[in-house]
Amino acid sequence: MGPVGLALAVDLAQQGIAVTVLDDNNTVSVGSRAICWSKRSLEILDRLGVGEQCLAKGVIWKVGRTYHRENEVFNFDLLPESGHKMPAFVNLQQYYVEDFLTQRAIALGVNLRWMNKVTGLTQMPDHVALQIGTPDGPYDLTADWVIAGDGARSPVRGLLGLDFDGELFEERFLIADIKMQADFPSERRFWFEPDFHNGQSALLHKQPDDIYRIDLQLGWDSDPEVEKRPERIIPRIEKGGGAKGFHAGLDLDLYLPMSPPAEIRP
Ligand SMILES: Cc1cc2nc3c(=O)[nH]c(=O)nc-3n(C[C@H](O)[C@H](O)[C@H](O)COP(=O)(O)OP(=O)(O)OC[C@H]3O[C@@H](n4cnc5c(N)ncnc54)[C@H](O)[C@@H]3O)c2cc1C
């Protein structure tokens, strides 16, 4: 179940509106996806009843530093004032936020249906007719309203024959989650042309559970299948670790993709 559909389901349920959530999967998201939750997003999550959980679990940060090679060229403090309920940012794996929203939805009585795939949809004058596929076979469902929260590639948008205009940013990034014990500040660090990743950029974020995420710019022509092989990644990380003062040696444990902890898998 994605964060958009879950957040909307919780919001509607809080207003006393009966909601059914259909998801074709049987788990919260897997792998490193969204990790940085802004103050505004946290305020919305707080209104939905999960803000405190996000604060308690997440890594709070507000300072970012930008480097060119070895030299710091810029830094910022996103929330120099005190007295705000929510911090500038919290870093928290997307699957934790989905888990908190799932638990909240269950507590509010939302009808969550895992492994229920929307396979057909017809708009009628006063309702919507849906066809649903499940491991136990298909069934039909009617709803007053249907809201598609089925992700960027939205099959529902496809079923409705709708297009999606937008622009493609032609770049590729390698996202690696590294589990390591490190005394590294809770700051966002960005490098142009670092010595550990020649000619490209790199971004480092601290996450809960001793997980560090590094995003390495690869260039549009790179081959994702080749680049995600551990023997291609680990030397870069180790070089970066040595150069930047974060430990990436003996305890280095690379997750591609990283799974949500067992306790939050439904
Ligand atoms: C590798 C990666 C890295 C990312 N990194 C970042 C980041 O650093 N920062 C950031 O802000 N964002 C990041 N994102 C994007 C972020 O994960 C998405 O924006 C977010 O998940 C969108 O949420 P959503 O609820 O709209 O859709 P999704 O999370 O995609 O959820 C859609 C849900 O709909 C379900 N579904 C699909 N089709 C059907 C169907 N026919 N019937 C029933 N259910 C269906 C899916 O199983 C899924 O559970 C990343 C994404 C990826 C893939």
mmCIF file of N, CA, C and O in Angstrom, residues 90-174:
data_model
loop_
_atom_site.group_PDB
_atom_site.id
_atom_site.type_symbol
_atom_site.label_atom_id
_atom_site.label_comp_id
_atom_site.label_asym_id
_atom_site.label_seq_id
_atom_site.Cartn_x
_atom_site.Cartn_y
_atom_site.Cartn_z
ATOM 1 N N VAL A 90 12.684 14.986 8.715
ATOM 2 C CA VAL A 90 12.947 13.709 9.371
ATOM 3 C C VAL A 90 13.315 12.719 8.279
ATOM 4 O O VAL A 90 12.643 12.654 7.249
ATOM 5 N N ASN A 91 14.393 11.986 8.483
ATOM 6 C CA ASN A 91 14.708 10.889 7.567
ATOM 7 C C ASN A 91 14.139 9.595 8.128
ATOM 8 O O ASN A 91 14.427 9.223 9.271
ATOM 9 N N LEU A 92 13.332 8.940 7.317
ATOM 10 C CA LEU A 92 12.644 7.732 7.767
ATOM 11 C C LEU A 92 12.280 6.907 6.537
ATOM 12 O O LEU A 92 11.705 7.442 5.580
ATOM 13 N N GLN A 93 12.635 5.628 6.566
ATOM 14 C CA GLN A 93 12.343 4.778 5.418
ATOM 15 C C GLN A 93 10.838 4.778 5.134
ATOM 16 O O GLN A 93 10.021 4.698 6.046
ATOM 17 N N GLN A 94 10.514 4.791 3.855
ATOM 18 C CA GLN A 94 9.109 4.867 3.437
ATOM 19 C C GLN A 94 8.280 3.735 4.042
ATOM 20 O O GLN A 94 7.123 3.914 4.397
ATOM 21 N N TYR A 95 8.911 2.541 4.192
ATOM 22 C CA TYR A 95 8.100 1.426 4.704
ATOM 23 C C TYR A 95 7.675 1.637 6.150
ATOM 24 O O TYR A 95 6.654 1.114 6.577
ATOM 25 N N TYR A 96 8.439 2.422 6.929
ATOM 26 C CA TYR A 96 7.981 2.726 8.292
ATOM 27 C C TYR A 96 6.737 3.615 8.243
ATOM 28 O O TYR A 96 5.776 3.397 8.983
ATOM 29 N N VAL A 97 6.774 4.632 7.394
ATOM 30 C CA VAL A 97 5.618 5.545 7.313
ATOM 31 C C VAL A 97 4.386 4.761 6.831
ATOM 32 O O VAL A 97 3.286 4.922 7.365
ATOM 33 N N GLU A 98 4.595 3.891 5.843
ATOM 34 C CA GLU A 98 3.464 3.078 5.371
ATOM 35 C C GLU A 98 2.948 2.169 6.487
ATOM 36 O O GLU A 98 1.739 1.966 6.619
ATOM 37 N N ASP A 99 3.863 1.634 7.281
ATOM 38 C CA ASP A 99 3.437 0.767 8.388
ATOM 39 C C ASP A 99 2.637 1.566 9.412
ATOM 40 O O ASP A 99 1.574 1.122 9.863
ATOM 41 N N PHE A 100 3.111 2.772 9.773
ATOM 42 C CA PHE A 100 2.376 3.585 10.745
ATOM 43 C C PHE A 100 0.983 3.925 10.210
ATOM 44 O O PHE A 100 -0.013 3.862 10.935
ATOM 45 N N LEU A 101 0.925 4.285 8.918
ATOM 46 C CA LEU A 101 -0.372 4.635 8.324
ATOM 47 C C LEU A 101 -1.285 3.408 8.244
ATOM 48 O O LEU A 101 -2.502 3.514 8.436
ATOM 49 N N THR A 102 -0.698 2.242 7.958
ATOM 50 C CA THR A 102 -1.505 1.015 7.902
ATOM 51 C C THR A 102 -2.123 0.721 9.268
ATOM 52 O O THR A 102 -3.324 0.437 9.376
ATOM 53 N N GLN A 103 -1.292 0.815 10.317
ATOM 54 C CA GLN A 103 -1.812 0.550 11.673
ATOM 55 C C GLN A 103 -2.890 1.562 12.049
ATOM 56 O O GLN A 103 -3.910 1.221 12.664
ATOM 57 N N ARG A 104 -2.659 2.806 11.649
ATOM 58 C CA ARG A 104 -3.641 3.859 11.943
ATOM 59 C C ARG A 104 -4.949 3.586 11.191
ATOM 60 O O ARG A 104 -6.045 3.726 11.744
ATOM 61 N N ALA A 105 -4.832 3.173 9.939
ATOM 62 C CA ALA A 105 -6.030 2.875 9.132
ATOM 63 C C ALA A 105 -6.813 1.726 9.760
ATOM 64 O O ALA A 105 -8.057 1.778 9.850
ATOM 65 N N ILE A 106 -6.095 0.691 10.209
ATOM 66 C CA ILE A 106 -6.775 -0.450 10.852
ATOM 67 C C ILE A 106 -7.506 0.029 12.110
ATOM 68 O O ILE A 106 -8.670 -0.311 12.345
ATOM 69 N N ALA A 107 -6.836 0.884 12.899
ATOM 70 C CA ALA A 107 -7.453 1.382 14.138
ATOM 71 C C ALA A 107 -8.712 2.197 13.854
ATOM 72 O O ALA A 107 -9.646 2.221 14.663
ATOM 73 N N LEU A 108 -8.748 2.845 12.694
ATOM 74 C CA LEU A 108 -9.916 3.673 12.339
ATOM 75 C C LEU A 108 -10.997 2.859 11.624
ATOM 76 O O LEU A 108 -12.020 3.406 11.223
ATOM 77 N N GLY A 109 -10.751 1.562 11.430
ATOM 78 C CA GLY A 109 -11.777 0.708 10.815
ATOM 79 C C GLY A 109 -11.783 0.729 9.299
ATOM 80 O O GLY A 109 -12.759 0.305 8.673
ATOM 81 N N VAL A 110 -10.685 1.194 8.682
ATOM 82 C CA VAL A 110 -10.611 1.164 7.215
ATOM 83 C C VAL A 110 -10.559 -0.292 6.750
ATOM 84 O O VAL A 110 -9.885 -1.129 7.353
ATOM 85 N N ASN A 111 -11.280 -0.597 5.696
ATOM 86 C CA ASN A 111 -11.321 -1.950 5.137
ATOM 87 C C ASN A 111 -10.121 -2.119 4.200
ATOM 88 O O ASN A 111 -10.148 -1.671 3.056
ATOM 89 N N LEU A 112 -9.039 -2.737 4.699
ATOM 90 C CA LEU A 112 -7.822 -2.917 3.901
ATOM 91 C C LEU A 112 -7.863 -4.289 3.232
ATOM 92 O O LEU A 112 -7.981 -5.300 3.907
ATOM 93 N N ARG A 113 -7.748 -4.315 1.920
ATOM 94 C CA ARG A 113 -7.791 -5.589 1.193
ATOM 95 C C ARG A 113 -6.481 -5.791 0.434
ATOM 96 O O ARG A 113 -6.277 -5.200 -0.629
ATOM 97 N N TRP A 114 -5.609 -6.612 1.021
ATOM 98 C CA TRP A 114 -4.336 -6.925 0.378
ATOM 99 C C TRP A 114 -4.577 -7.931 -0.749
ATOM 100 O O TRP A 114 -5.521 -8.709 -0.719
ATOM 101 N N MET A 115 -3.671 -7.965 -1.701
ATOM 102 C CA MET A 115 -3.737 -8.910 -2.830
ATOM 103 C C MET A 115 -5.063 -8.787 -3.579
ATOM 104 O O MET A 115 -5.639 -9.768 -4.030
ATOM 105 N N ASN A 116 -5.550 -7.553 -3.660
ATOM 106 C CA ASN A 116 -6.763 -7.261 -4.420
ATOM 107 C C ASN A 116 -6.384 -6.295 -5.527
ATOM 108 O O ASN A 116 -6.168 -5.100 -5.286
ATOM 109 N N LYS A 117 -6.319 -6.819 -6.729
ATOM 110 C CA LYS A 117 -5.828 -6.014 -7.860
ATOM 111 C C LYS A 117 -7.004 -5.470 -8.664
ATOM 112 O O LYS A 117 -7.901 -6.240 -9.067
ATOM 113 N N VAL A 118 -7.014 -4.186 -8.888
ATOM 114 C CA VAL A 118 -8.048 -3.588 -9.748
ATOM 115 C C VAL A 118 -7.709 -3.954 -11.194
ATOM 116 O O VAL A 118 -6.655 -3.573 -11.711
ATOM 117 N N THR A 119 -8.625 -4.721 -11.826
ATOM 118 C CA THR A 119 -8.359 -5.170 -13.202
ATOM 119 C C THR A 119 -9.298 -4.520 -14.216
ATOM 120 O O THR A 119 -9.041 -4.553 -15.412
ATOM 121 N N GLY A 120 -10.416 -3.952 -13.720
ATOM 122 C CA GLY A 120 -11.350 -3.300 -14.622
ATOM 123 C C GLY A 120 -12.103 -2.209 -13.889
ATOM 124 O O GLY A 120 -12.289 -2.284 -12.665
ATOM 125 N N LEU A 121 -12.507 -1.185 -14.639
ATOM 126 C CA LEU A 121 -13.172 -0.047 -13.992
ATOM 127 C C LEU A 121 -14.087 0.626 -15.018
ATOM 128 O O LEU A 121 -13.642 0.937 -16.123
ATOM 129 N N THR A 122 -15.363 0.789 -14.660
ATOM 130 C CA THR A 122 -16.307 1.459 -15.550
ATOM 131 C C THR A 122 -17.005 2.570 -14.784
ATOM 132 O O THR A 122 -17.553 2.326 -13.696
ATOM 133 N N GLN A 123 -16.996 3.773 -15.343
ATOM 134 C CA GLN A 123 -17.655 4.893 -14.680
ATOM 135 C C GLN A 123 -19.122 4.926 -15.094
ATOM 136 O O GLN A 123 -19.437 5.058 -16.276
ATOM 137 N N MET A 124 -20.024 4.793 -14.121
ATOM 138 C CA MET A 124 -21.462 4.865 -14.355
ATOM 139 C C MET A 124 -21.946 6.253 -13.904
ATOM 140 O O MET A 124 -21.190 6.978 -13.243
ATOM 141 N N PRO A 125 -23.214 6.612 -14.239
ATOM 142 C CA PRO A 125 -23.677 7.959 -13.865
ATOM 143 C C PRO A 125 -23.580 8.242 -12.363
ATOM 144 O O PRO A 125 -23.230 9.348 -11.954
ATOM 145 N N ASP A 126 -23.910 7.236 -11.522
ATOM 146 C CA ASP A 126 -23.935 7.512 -10.079
ATOM 147 C C ASP A 126 -23.029 6.586 -9.261
ATOM 148 O O ASP A 126 -23.107 6.563 -8.038
ATOM 149 N N HIS A 127 -22.207 5.805 -9.904
ATOM 150 C CA HIS A 127 -21.264 4.967 -9.169
ATOM 151 C C HIS A 127 -20.149 4.485 -10.109
ATOM 152 O O HIS A 127 -20.181 4.786 -11.307
ATOM 153 N N VAL A 128 -19.229 3.734 -9.537
ATOM 154 C CA VAL A 128 -18.145 3.144 -10.333
ATOM 155 C C VAL A 128 -18.209 1.629 -10.155
ATOM 156 O O VAL A 128 -18.372 1.137 -9.028
ATOM 157 N N ALA A 129 -18.125 0.897 -11.266
ATOM 158 C CA ALA A 129 -18.102 -0.573 -11.202
ATOM 159 C C ALA A 129 -16.659 -1.037 -11.380
ATOM 160 O O ALA A 129 -15.979 -0.643 -12.337
ATOM 161 N N LEU A 130 -16.202 -1.867 -10.427
ATOM 162 C CA LEU A 130 -14.816 -2.333 -10.438
ATOM 163 C C LEU A 130 -14.760 -3.844 -10.575
ATOM 164 O O LEU A 130 -15.620 -4.556 -10.042
ATOM 165 N N GLN A 131 -13.755 -4.298 -11.287
ATOM 166 C CA GLN A 131 -13.443 -5.731 -11.282
ATOM 167 C C GLN A 131 -12.138 -5.904 -10.497
ATOM 168 O O GLN A 131 -11.157 -5.181 -10.740
ATOM 169 N N ILE A 132 -12.175 -6.877 -9.598
ATOM 170 C CA ILE A 132 -11.024 -7.098 -8.708
ATOM 171 C C ILE A 132 -10.513 -8.527 -8.898
ATOM 172 O O ILE A 132 -11.308 -9.472 -8.908
ATOM 173 N N GLY A 133 -9.206 -8.675 -9.018
ATOM 174 C CA GLY A 133 -8.586 -9.997 -9.085
ATOM 175 C C GLY A 133 -7.908 -10.319 -7.763
ATOM 176 O O GLY A 133 -7.224 -9.459 -7.180
ATOM 177 N N THR A 134 -8.141 -11.537 -7.252
ATOM 178 C CA THR A 134 -7.495 -11.971 -6.000
ATOM 179 C C THR A 134 -6.950 -13.391 -6.189
ATOM 180 O O THR A 134 -7.341 -14.074 -7.145
ATOM 181 N N PRO A 135 -6.099 -13.866 -5.291
ATOM 182 C CA PRO A 135 -5.618 -15.255 -5.399
ATOM 183 C C PRO A 135 -6.763 -16.260 -5.335
ATOM 184 O O PRO A 135 -6.644 -17.376 -5.831
ATOM 185 N N ASP A 136 -7.902 -15.867 -4.729
ATOM 186 C CA ASP A 136 -9.043 -16.779 -4.630
ATOM 187 C C ASP A 136 -10.031 -16.606 -5.768
ATOM 188 O O ASP A 136 -11.116 -17.193 -5.753
ATOM 189 N N GLY A 137 -9.673 -15.778 -6.739
ATOM 190 C CA GLY A 137 -10.551 -15.563 -7.886
ATOM 191 C C GLY A 137 -11.059 -14.135 -7.970
ATOM 192 O O GLY A 137 -10.888 -13.355 -7.020
ATOM 193 N N PRO A 138 -11.700 -13.790 -9.090
ATOM 194 C CA PRO A 138 -12.148 -12.405 -9.283
ATOM 195 C C PRO A 138 -13.495 -12.132 -8.615
ATOM 196 O O PRO A 138 -14.245 -13.046 -8.311
ATOM 197 N N TYR A 139 -13.768 -10.865 -8.394
ATOM 198 C CA TYR A 139 -15.112 -10.461 -7.929
ATOM 199 C C TYR A 139 -15.377 -9.034 -8.379
ATOM 200 O O TYR A 139 -14.464 -8.321 -8.815
ATOM 201 N N ASP A 140 -16.654 -8.638 -8.304
ATOM 202 C CA ASP A 140 -17.057 -7.280 -8.696
ATOM 203 C C ASP A 140 -17.322 -6.446 -7.449
ATOM 204 O O ASP A 140 -17.738 -6.970 -6.410
ATOM 205 N N LEU A 141 -17.102 -5.163 -7.593
ATOM 206 C CA LEU A 141 -17.303 -4.245 -6.465
ATOM 207 C C LEU A 141 -17.863 -2.945 -7.020
ATOM 208 O O LEU A 141 -17.475 -2.524 -8.119
ATOM 209 N N THR A 142 -18.780 -2.322 -6.283
ATOM 210 C CA THR A 142 -19.230 -0.989 -6.699
ATOM 211 C C THR A 142 -18.845 0.023 -5.623
ATOM 212 O O THR A 142 -18.753 -0.319 -4.442
ATOM 213 N N ALA A 143 -18.614 1.250 -6.060
ATOM 214 C CA ALA A 143 -18.211 2.309 -5.123
ATOM 215 C C ALA A 143 -18.829 3.626 -5.582
ATOM 216 O O ALA A 143 -19.050 3.834 -6.780
ATOM 217 N N ASP A 144 -19.106 4.493 -4.615
ATOM 218 C CA ASP A 144 -19.587 5.832 -4.987
ATOM 219 C C ASP A 144 -18.490 6.600 -5.700
ATOM 220 O O ASP A 144 -18.730 7.327 -6.661
ATOM 221 N N TRP A 145 -17.293 6.477 -5.168
ATOM 222 C CA TRP A 145 -16.141 7.183 -5.724
ATOM 223 C C TRP A 145 -14.930 6.242 -5.718
ATOM 224 O O TRP A 145 -14.798 5.424 -4.801
ATOM 225 N N VAL A 146 -14.072 6.410 -6.694
ATOM 226 C CA VAL A 146 -12.789 5.688 -6.691
ATOM 227 C C VAL A 146 -11.671 6.716 -6.820
ATOM 228 O O VAL A 146 -11.736 7.605 -7.679
ATOM 229 N N ILE A 147 -10.683 6.600 -5.958
ATOM 230 C CA ILE A 147 -9.512 7.481 -6.040
ATOM 231 C C ILE A 147 -8.301 6.606 -6.354
ATOM 232 O O ILE A 147 -8.026 5.639 -5.633
ATOM 233 N N ALA A 148 -7.632 6.908 -7.426
ATOM 234 C CA ALA A 148 -6.468 6.116 -7.820
ATOM 235 C C ALA A 148 -5.239 6.606 -7.063
ATOM 236 O O ALA A 148 -4.801 7.739 -7.249
ATOM 237 N N GLY A 149 -4.703 5.729 -6.200
ATOM 238 C CA GLY A 149 -3.445 6.040 -5.509
ATOM 239 C C GLY A 149 -2.462 4.941 -5.845
ATOM 240 O O GLY A 149 -1.745 4.456 -4.980
ATOM 241 N N ASP A 150 -2.459 4.553 -7.129
ATOM 242 C CA ASP A 150 -1.733 3.337 -7.524
ATOM 243 C C ASP A 150 -0.393 3.639 -8.188
ATOM 244 O O ASP A 150 0.093 2.853 -8.999
ATOM 245 N N GLY A 151 0.196 4.760 -7.792
ATOM 246 C CA GLY A 151 1.593 4.996 -8.152
ATOM 247 C C GLY A 151 1.802 5.711 -9.474
ATOM 248 O O GLY A 151 0.867 5.990 -10.228
ATOM 249 N N ALA A 152 3.075 5.971 -9.746
ATOM 250 C CA ALA A 152 3.441 6.798 -10.906
ATOM 251 C C ALA A 152 3.021 6.164 -12.225
ATOM 252 O O ALA A 152 2.650 6.867 -13.173
ATOM 253 N N ARG A 153 3.045 4.834 -12.286
ATOM 254 C CA ARG A 153 2.671 4.173 -13.546
ATOM 255 C C ARG A 153 1.192 3.815 -13.587
ATOM 256 O O ARG A 153 0.741 3.182 -14.551
ATOM 257 N N SER A 154 0.449 4.186 -12.588
ATOM 258 C CA SER A 154 -1.002 4.029 -12.424
ATOM 259 C C SER A 154 -1.732 3.165 -13.447
ATOM 260 O O SER A 154 -2.188 3.662 -14.496
ATOM 261 N N PRO A 155 -1.943 1.879 -13.159
ATOM 262 C CA PRO A 155 -2.777 1.055 -14.043
ATOM 263 C C PRO A 155 -4.197 1.604 -14.191
ATOM 264 O O PRO A 155 -4.809 1.457 -15.252
ATOM 265 N N VAL A 156 -4.732 2.240 -13.126
ATOM 266 C CA VAL A 156 -6.096 2.795 -13.218
ATOM 267 C C VAL A 156 -6.142 3.906 -14.268
ATOM 268 O O VAL A 156 -7.098 4.004 -15.046
ATOM 269 N N ARG A 157 -5.095 4.708 -14.297
ATOM 270 C CA ARG A 157 -5.028 5.742 -15.341
ATOM 271 C C ARG A 157 -5.056 5.076 -16.720
ATOM 272 O O ARG A 157 -5.742 5.541 -17.629
ATOM 273 N N GLY A 158 -4.349 3.948 -16.827
ATOM 274 C CA GLY A 158 -4.355 3.202 -18.088
ATOM 275 C C GLY A 158 -5.741 2.673 -18.422
ATOM 276 O O GLY A 158 -6.183 2.756 -19.574
ATOM 277 N N LEU A 159 -6.448 2.125 -17.407
ATOM 278 C CA LEU A 159 -7.794 1.589 -17.641
ATOM 279 C C LEU A 159 -8.741 2.674 -18.131
ATOM 280 O O LEU A 159 -9.686 2.413 -18.877
ATOM 281 N N LEU A 160 -8.496 3.910 -17.692
ATOM 282 C CA LEU A 160 -9.360 5.037 -18.101
ATOM 283 C C LEU A 160 -8.886 5.666 -19.408
ATOM 284 O O LEU A 160 -9.491 6.624 -19.891
ATOM 285 N N GLY A 161 -7.789 5.148 -19.955
ATOM 286 C CA GLY A 161 -7.271 5.687 -21.218
ATOM 287 C C GLY A 161 -6.714 7.085 -21.093
ATOM 288 O O GLY A 161 -6.682 7.850 -22.071
ATOM 289 N N LEU A 162 -6.268 7.438 -19.878
ATOM 290 C CA LEU A 162 -5.755 8.796 -19.665
ATOM 291 C C LEU A 162 -4.254 8.850 -19.897
ATOM 292 O O LEU A 162 -3.539 7.886 -19.644
ATOM 293 N N ASP A 163 -3.797 9.987 -20.337
ATOM 294 C CA ASP A 163 -2.371 10.202 -20.576
ATOM 295 C C ASP A 163 -1.764 10.875 -19.339
ATOM 296 O O ASP A 163 -2.480 11.310 -18.439
ATOM 297 N N PHE A 164 -0.469 10.987 -19.304
ATOM 298 C CA PHE A 164 0.210 11.665 -18.191
ATOM 299 C C PHE A 164 1.330 12.503 -18.772
ATOM 300 O O PHE A 164 2.386 11.977 -19.110
ATOM 301 N N ASP A 165 1.065 13.794 -18.927
ATOM 302 C CA ASP A 165 2.080 14.677 -19.485
ATOM 303 C C ASP A 165 3.128 14.998 -18.437
ATOM 304 O O ASP A 165 2.817 15.198 -17.276
ATOM 305 N N GLY A 166 4.346 15.054 -18.856
ATOM 306 C CA GLY A 166 5.402 15.421 -17.931
ATOM 307 C C GLY A 166 6.727 15.441 -18.645
ATOM 308 O O GLY A 166 6.811 15.193 -19.848
ATOM 309 N N GLU A 167 7.761 15.741 -17.901
ATOM 310 C CA GLU A 167 9.099 15.776 -18.480
ATOM 311 C C GLU A 167 9.970 14.709 -17.846
ATOM 312 O O GLU A 167 9.854 14.432 -16.650
ATOM 313 N N LEU A 168 10.807 14.111 -18.641
ATOM 314 C CA LEU A 168 11.729 13.097 -18.149
ATOM 315 C C LEU A 168 13.084 13.742 -17.884
ATOM 316 O O LEU A 168 13.642 14.403 -18.761
ATOM 317 N N PHE A 169 13.556 13.577 -16.660
ATOM 318 C CA PHE A 169 14.878 14.080 -16.301
ATOM 319 C C PHE A 169 15.868 12.976 -16.644
ATOM 320 O O PHE A 169 15.865 11.906 -16.021
ATOM 321 N N GLU A 170 16.679 13.184 -17.656
ATOM 322 C CA GLU A 170 17.524 12.109 -18.174
ATOM 323 C C GLU A 170 18.790 11.951 -17.339
ATOM 324 O O GLU A 170 19.841 12.500 -17.645
ATOM 325 N N GLU A 171 18.652 11.220 -16.259
ATOM 326 C CA GLU A 171 19.797 10.951 -15.397
ATOM 327 C C GLU A 171 19.533 9.634 -14.681
ATOM 328 O O GLU A 171 18.387 9.212 -14.542
ATOM 329 N N ARG A 172 20.593 8.973 -14.290
ATOM 330 C CA ARG A 172 20.441 7.748 -13.508
ATOM 331 C C ARG A 172 21.234 7.886 -12.221
ATOM 332 O O ARG A 172 22.335 8.451 -12.215
ATOM 333 N N PHE A 173 20.641 7.344 -11.139
ATOM 334 C CA PHE A 173 21.309 7.362 -9.843
ATOM 335 C C PHE A 173 21.336 5.954 -9.266
ATOM 336 O O PHE A 173 20.375 5.202 -9.404
ATOM 337 N N LEU A 174 22.419 5.636 -8.629
ATOM 338 C CA LEU A 174 22.523 4.392 -7.887
ATOM 339 C C LEU A 174 22.217 4.700 -6.430
ATOM 340 O O LEU A 174 22.860 5.565 -5.831
#
